[in-house]
Amino acid sequence: MLKLDEKNEEIKNIKEYVSQALNGISNLVIVKNEIHQPIAFMGIEDTKLEMLFIKNTQRGKGIGKQLLNYGIENYNVSHLAVNEQNPNAKGFYEHIGFKIFKRSELDEQGNPYPILYMRLEK
């Protein structure tokens, strides 16, 4: 189990990774609220969903489903990777029609976070 200092360091590393990853995304879709503040975004590279983030206060309103369906319809999103330790995300993607086809003990940065690779099977 990670100690608080280790958790804070991991969060800092993840935040840095997201910033760097955004620079490498060719398709970024942003959802803004009525006062033009970003509340959600997804990044797509080729046909892979690289990231999908919804502001905590906006979860459960269908924004993630709308974004992902938009990605499927307009960018042919057909596969993604999700952290195995995030069962809510895994369940969400399964609800949309994604199925696990591969598992890795390490994340894409080599950290010990198991990753589930999923593809769309509609």
Coordinates of N, CA and C in Angstrom, one line a residue:
M1 N 0.8 -1.2 0.0 CA 0.0 0.0 0.0 C 0.9 1.2 0.0
L2 N 0.5 2.2 -0.8 CA 1.3 3.5 -0.9 C 1.1 4.4 0.3
K3 N 2.2 5.0 0.8 CA 2.1 6.0 1.9 C 1.6 7.3 1.3
L4 N 1.1 8.2 2.1 CA 0.6 9.5 1.7 C 1.6 10.2 0.8
D5 N 2.9 10.3 1.2 CA 3.9 11.0 0.4 C 4.1 10.3 -1.0
E6 N 4.0 9.0 -1.0 CA 4.1 8.2 -2.3 C 2.9 8.5 -3.1
K7 N 1.7 8.5 -2.5 CA 0.5 8.8 -3.3 C 0.6 10.2 -3.9
N8 N 1.0 11.2 -3.1 CA 1.1 12.6 -3.6 C 2.1 12.7 -4.8
E9 N 3.2 11.9 -4.7 CA 4.2 11.9 -5.7 C 3.6 11.2 -7.0
E10 N 2.9 10.2 -6.8 CA 2.2 9.5 -8.0 C 1.2 10.4 -8.6
I11 N 0.4 11.2 -7.8 CA -0.5 12.1 -8.4 C 0.2 13.2 -9.2
K12 N 1.3 13.7 -8.7 CA 2.1 14.7 -9.4 C 2.6 14.1 -10.7
N13 N 3.1 12.9 -10.7 CA 3.6 12.3 -11.9 C 2.5 12.1 -12.9
I14 N 1.3 11.7 -12.5 CA 0.2 11.5 -13.4 C -0.2 12.8 -14.0
K15 N -0.3 13.9 -13.2 CA -0.6 15.2 -13.7 C 0.4 15.7 -14.8
E16 N 1.7 15.4 -14.5 CA 2.7 15.8 -15.5 C 2.5 14.9 -16.8
Y17 N 2.2 13.7 -16.6 CA 2.0 12.8 -17.8 C 0.9 13.3 -18.7
V18 N -0.2 13.6 -18.0 CA -1.4 14.1 -18.8 C -1.1 15.3 -19.6
S19 N -0.4 16.3 -19.0 CA 0.0 17.5 -19.7 C 0.9 17.1 -21.0
Q20 N 1.8 16.2 -20.8 CA 2.7 15.8 -21.9 C 1.9 15.0 -22.9
A21 N 1.0 14.1 -22.4 CA 0.2 13.3 -23.3 C -0.7 14.2 -24.2
L22 N -1.2 15.2 -23.7 CA -2.1 16.1 -24.5 C -1.4 16.7 -25.7
N23 N -0.1 16.9 -25.5 CA 0.7 17.5 -26.6 C 0.8 16.5 -27.8
G24 N 0.7 15.2 -27.5 CA 0.9 14.1 -28.5 C -0.4 13.6 -29.0
I25 N -1.5 14.2 -28.7 CA -2.8 13.8 -29.2 C -3.2 14.6 -30.4
S26 N -3.6 13.8 -31.5 CA -4.0 14.5 -32.7 C -5.4 15.0 -32.7
N27 N -6.3 14.3 -31.9 CA -7.7 14.7 -31.8 C -8.1 14.9 -30.4
L28 N -8.4 16.1 -30.0 CA -8.8 16.5 -28.7 C -10.2 17.1 -28.7
V29 N -11.2 16.5 -28.0 CA -12.5 17.0 -28.0 C -12.8 17.5 -26.6
I30 N -13.2 18.7 -26.5 CA -13.5 19.4 -25.2 C -15.0 19.7 -25.1
V31 N -15.5 19.4 -23.9 CA -16.9 19.9 -23.6 C -16.8 21.0 -22.6
K32 N -17.6 22.1 -22.9 CA -17.6 23.2 -22.0 C -19.0 23.4 -21.5
N33 N -19.1 24.0 -20.3 CA -20.4 24.3 -19.8 C -21.0 25.6 -20.4
E34 N -22.1 26.1 -19.9 CA -22.8 27.2 -20.4 C -22.0 28.5 -20.2
I35 N -21.0 28.5 -19.3 CA -20.1 29.7 -19.2 C -18.7 29.5 -19.8
H36 N -18.7 28.5 -20.7 CA -17.5 28.2 -21.5 C -16.3 27.7 -20.7
Q37 N -16.6 27.0 -19.5 CA -15.5 26.4 -18.8 C -15.4 24.9 -19.2
P38 N -14.2 24.4 -19.4 CA -14.1 23.0 -19.7 C -14.6 22.1 -18.6
I39 N -15.4 21.1 -18.9 CA -15.9 20.2 -17.9 C -15.6 18.7 -18.2
A40 N -15.1 18.5 -19.5 CA -14.8 17.1 -19.9 C -13.9 17.2 -21.2
F41 N -13.1 16.2 -21.4 CA -12.4 16.1 -22.6 C -12.0 14.7 -22.9
M42 N -11.7 14.4 -24.2 CA -11.2 13.1 -24.6 C -10.2 13.3 -25.6
G43 N -9.2 12.5 -25.6 CA -8.1 12.5 -26.6 C -8.1 11.2 -27.4
I44 N -8.0 11.3 -28.7 CA -8.0 10.2 -29.6 C -6.8 10.2 -30.5
E45 N -6.2 9.1 -30.6 CA -5.0 8.9 -31.5 C -5.4 7.7 -32.4
D46 N -5.4 8.0 -33.7 CA -5.9 7.0 -34.7 C -7.3 6.5 -34.3
T47 N -7.4 5.2 -33.9 CA -8.7 4.8 -33.5 C -8.7 4.4 -32.0
K48 N -7.7 4.9 -31.3 CA -7.6 4.5 -29.8 C -8.0 5.7 -29.0
L49 N -8.9 5.4 -28.0 CA -9.2 6.4 -27.0 C -8.0 6.5 -26.0
E50 N -7.3 7.6 -26.0 CA -6.1 7.7 -25.2 C -6.5 8.2 -23.8
M51 N -7.5 9.1 -23.7 CA -7.9 9.6 -22.4 C -9.3 10.1 -22.5
L52 N -10.0 10.0 -21.4 CA -11.4 10.5 -21.2 C -11.5 11.0 -19.8
F53 N -11.7 12.3 -19.6 CA -11.8 12.9 -18.3 C -13.0 13.7 -18.1
I54 N -13.7 13.5 -17.1 CA -15.0 14.2 -16.8 C -14.8 14.9 -15.4
K55 N -15.0 16.1 -15.3 CA -14.9 16.8 -14.0 C -15.8 16.1 -13.0
N56 N -15.3 15.9 -11.8 CA -16.1 15.1 -10.8 C -17.5 15.6 -10.6
T57 N -17.7 16.9 -10.6 CA -19.1 17.5 -10.4 C -20.0 17.2 -11.6
Q58 N -19.5 16.8 -12.7 CA -20.3 16.6 -13.9 C -20.5 15.1 -14.2
R59 N -20.0 14.2 -13.3 CA -20.1 12.8 -13.6 C -21.6 12.4 -13.3
G60 N -22.0 11.3 -14.0 CA -23.3 10.8 -13.9 C -24.4 11.5 -14.7
K61 N -24.0 12.5 -15.5 CA -24.9 13.3 -16.3 C -24.9 12.8 -17.8
G62 N -24.2 11.8 -18.1 CA -24.2 11.3 -19.5 C -23.2 11.9 -20.4
I63 N -22.3 12.8 -19.9 CA -21.3 13.5 -20.7 C -20.3 12.5 -21.2
G64 N -19.9 11.6 -20.4 CA -18.9 10.6 -20.8 C -19.4 9.7 -21.9
K65 N -20.7 9.3 -21.8 CA -21.3 8.4 -22.8 C -21.4 9.2 -24.1
Q66 N -21.8 10.4 -24.0 CA -22.0 11.3 -25.2 C -20.6 11.5 -25.9
L67 N -19.6 11.8 -25.1 CA -18.3 12.0 -25.7 C -17.8 10.7 -26.4
L68 N -17.9 9.6 -25.7 CA -17.4 8.3 -26.2 C -18.1 7.9 -27.5
N69 N -19.4 8.1 -27.5 CA -20.2 7.8 -28.7 C -19.8 8.7 -29.8
Y70 N -19.6 10.0 -29.5 CA -19.1 10.9 -30.5 C -17.8 10.4 -31.1
G71 N -16.9 9.9 -30.2 CA -15.6 9.4 -30.7 C -15.8 8.2 -31.6
I72 N -16.7 7.3 -31.2 CA -16.9 6.1 -32.0 C -17.5 6.4 -33.3
E73 N -18.4 7.3 -33.4 CA -19.1 7.7 -34.6 C -18.2 8.6 -35.5
N74 N -17.4 9.5 -35.0 CA -16.7 10.4 -35.8 C -15.2 10.1 -36.0
Y75 N -14.7 9.3 -35.1 CA -13.2 9.0 -35.2 C -13.0 7.5 -35.2
N76 N -14.0 6.7 -35.3 CA -13.9 5.3 -35.3 C -13.2 4.7 -34.1
V77 N -13.4 5.3 -33.0 CA -12.7 4.7 -31.8 C -13.2 3.3 -31.6
S78 N -12.2 2.4 -31.5 CA -12.5 1.0 -31.4 C -11.7 0.3 -30.3
H79 N -10.7 0.9 -29.7 CA -10.0 0.3 -28.6 C -9.5 1.4 -27.6
L80 N -9.1 0.9 -26.4 CA -8.7 1.7 -25.3 C -8.0 0.9 -24.3
A81 N -7.3 1.5 -23.4 CA -6.7 0.9 -22.2 C -7.2 1.6 -21.0
V82 N -7.5 0.8 -20.0 CA -8.0 1.3 -18.7 C -7.3 0.6 -17.5
N83 N -7.1 1.4 -16.5 CA -6.5 0.9 -15.3 C -7.4 -0.1 -14.6
E84 N -6.9 -1.3 -14.3 CA -7.7 -2.3 -13.7 C -8.2 -1.9 -12.4
Q85 N -7.5 -1.0 -11.7 CA -7.9 -0.5 -10.4 C -8.9 0.6 -10.4
N86 N -9.5 0.8 -11.6 CA -10.6 1.7 -11.8 C -11.8 1.0 -12.3
P87 N -12.5 0.2 -11.4 CA -13.7 -0.6 -11.8 C -14.8 0.2 -12.4
N88 N -15.0 1.5 -11.9 CA -16.1 2.3 -12.5 C -15.8 2.6 -14.0
A89 N -14.6 2.9 -14.3 CA -14.3 3.1 -15.7 C -14.4 1.9 -16.5
K90 N -13.9 0.8 -16.0 CA -14.0 -0.5 -16.7 C -15.5 -0.8 -17.0
G91 N -16.3 -0.7 -15.9 CA -17.8 -1.0 -16.1 C -18.4 0.0 -17.1
F92 N -18.0 1.2 -17.1 CA -18.6 2.2 -18.0 C -18.2 1.8 -19.5
Y93 N -17.0 1.4 -19.7 CA -16.6 1.0 -21.1 C -17.3 -0.3 -21.5
E94 N -17.5 -1.2 -20.5 CA -18.2 -2.4 -20.9 C -19.7 -2.1 -21.2
H95 N -20.2 -1.2 -20.5 CA -21.6 -0.8 -20.8 C -21.8 -0.2 -22.2
I96 N -20.7 0.4 -22.7 CA -20.8 1.0 -24.0 C -20.6 -0.1 -25.1
G97 N -20.0 -1.2 -24.7 CA -19.8 -2.3 -25.6 C -18.3 -2.8 -25.8
F98 N -17.4 -2.2 -25.0 CA -16.0 -2.7 -25.0 C -15.8 -3.9 -24.2
K99 N -14.9 -4.8 -24.7 CA -14.6 -6.1 -24.0 C -13.1 -6.2 -23.9
I100 N -12.7 -6.8 -22.8 CA -11.3 -7.0 -22.5 C -10.7 -8.0 -23.4
F101 N -9.5 -7.7 -24.0 CA -8.9 -8.7 -24.9 C -7.4 -9.0 -24.4
K102 N -6.9 -8.2 -23.5 CA -5.5 -8.4 -23.0 C -5.4 -7.7 -21.7
R103 N -4.4 -8.2 -20.9 CA -4.1 -7.5 -19.6 C -2.6 -7.4 -19.4
S104 N -2.1 -6.4 -18.8 CA -0.7 -6.2 -18.6 C -0.5 -5.8 -17.1
E105 N 0.5 -6.3 -16.5 CA 0.8 -6.1 -15.1 C 1.3 -4.6 -14.9
L106 N 1.8 -4.0 -15.9 CA 2.4 -2.6 -15.8 C 1.6 -1.7 -16.7
D107 N 1.6 -0.4 -16.3 CA 1.0 0.6 -17.2 C 1.9 1.0 -18.3
E108 N 1.5 1.8 -19.1 CA 2.3 2.2 -20.3 C 3.6 3.0 -20.0
Q109 N 3.7 3.4 -18.7 CA 4.9 4.1 -18.3 C 5.8 3.2 -17.5
G110 N 5.4 1.9 -17.4 CA 6.2 0.9 -16.6 C 5.9 0.8 -15.2
N111 N 4.9 1.5 -14.7 CA 4.5 1.5 -13.3 C 3.7 0.3 -13.0
P112 N 3.7 -0.1 -11.7 CA 2.9 -1.4 -11.3 C 1.4 -1.2 -11.2
Y113 N 0.8 -0.7 -12.2 CA -0.7 -0.5 -12.2 C -1.2 -1.4 -13.4
P114 N -1.9 -2.5 -13.1 CA -2.3 -3.4 -14.2 C -3.3 -2.6 -15.1
I115 N -3.1 -2.9 -16.4 CA -3.9 -2.3 -17.4 C -4.7 -3.3 -18.2
L116 N -6.0 -3.0 -18.4 CA -6.8 -3.8 -19.3 C -7.0 -3.2 -20.6
Y117 N -6.7 -3.9 -21.7 CA -6.9 -3.5 -23.0 C -8.2 -3.9 -23.5
M118 N -9.0 -3.0 -24.0 CA -10.4 -3.3 -24.4 C -10.6 -2.9 -25.9
R119 N -11.5 -3.6 -26.5 CA -11.9 -3.2 -27.9 C -13.4 -3.3 -28.0
L120 N -13.9 -2.5 -28.9 CA -15.4 -2.3 -29.1 C -15.9 -3.6 -29.9
E121 N -16.9 -4.2 -29.3 CA -17.5 -5.4 -29.9 C -19.0 -5.2 -30.0
K122 N -19.4 -4.2 -30.8 CA -20.9 -3.9 -31.0 C -21.3 -4.7 -32.2

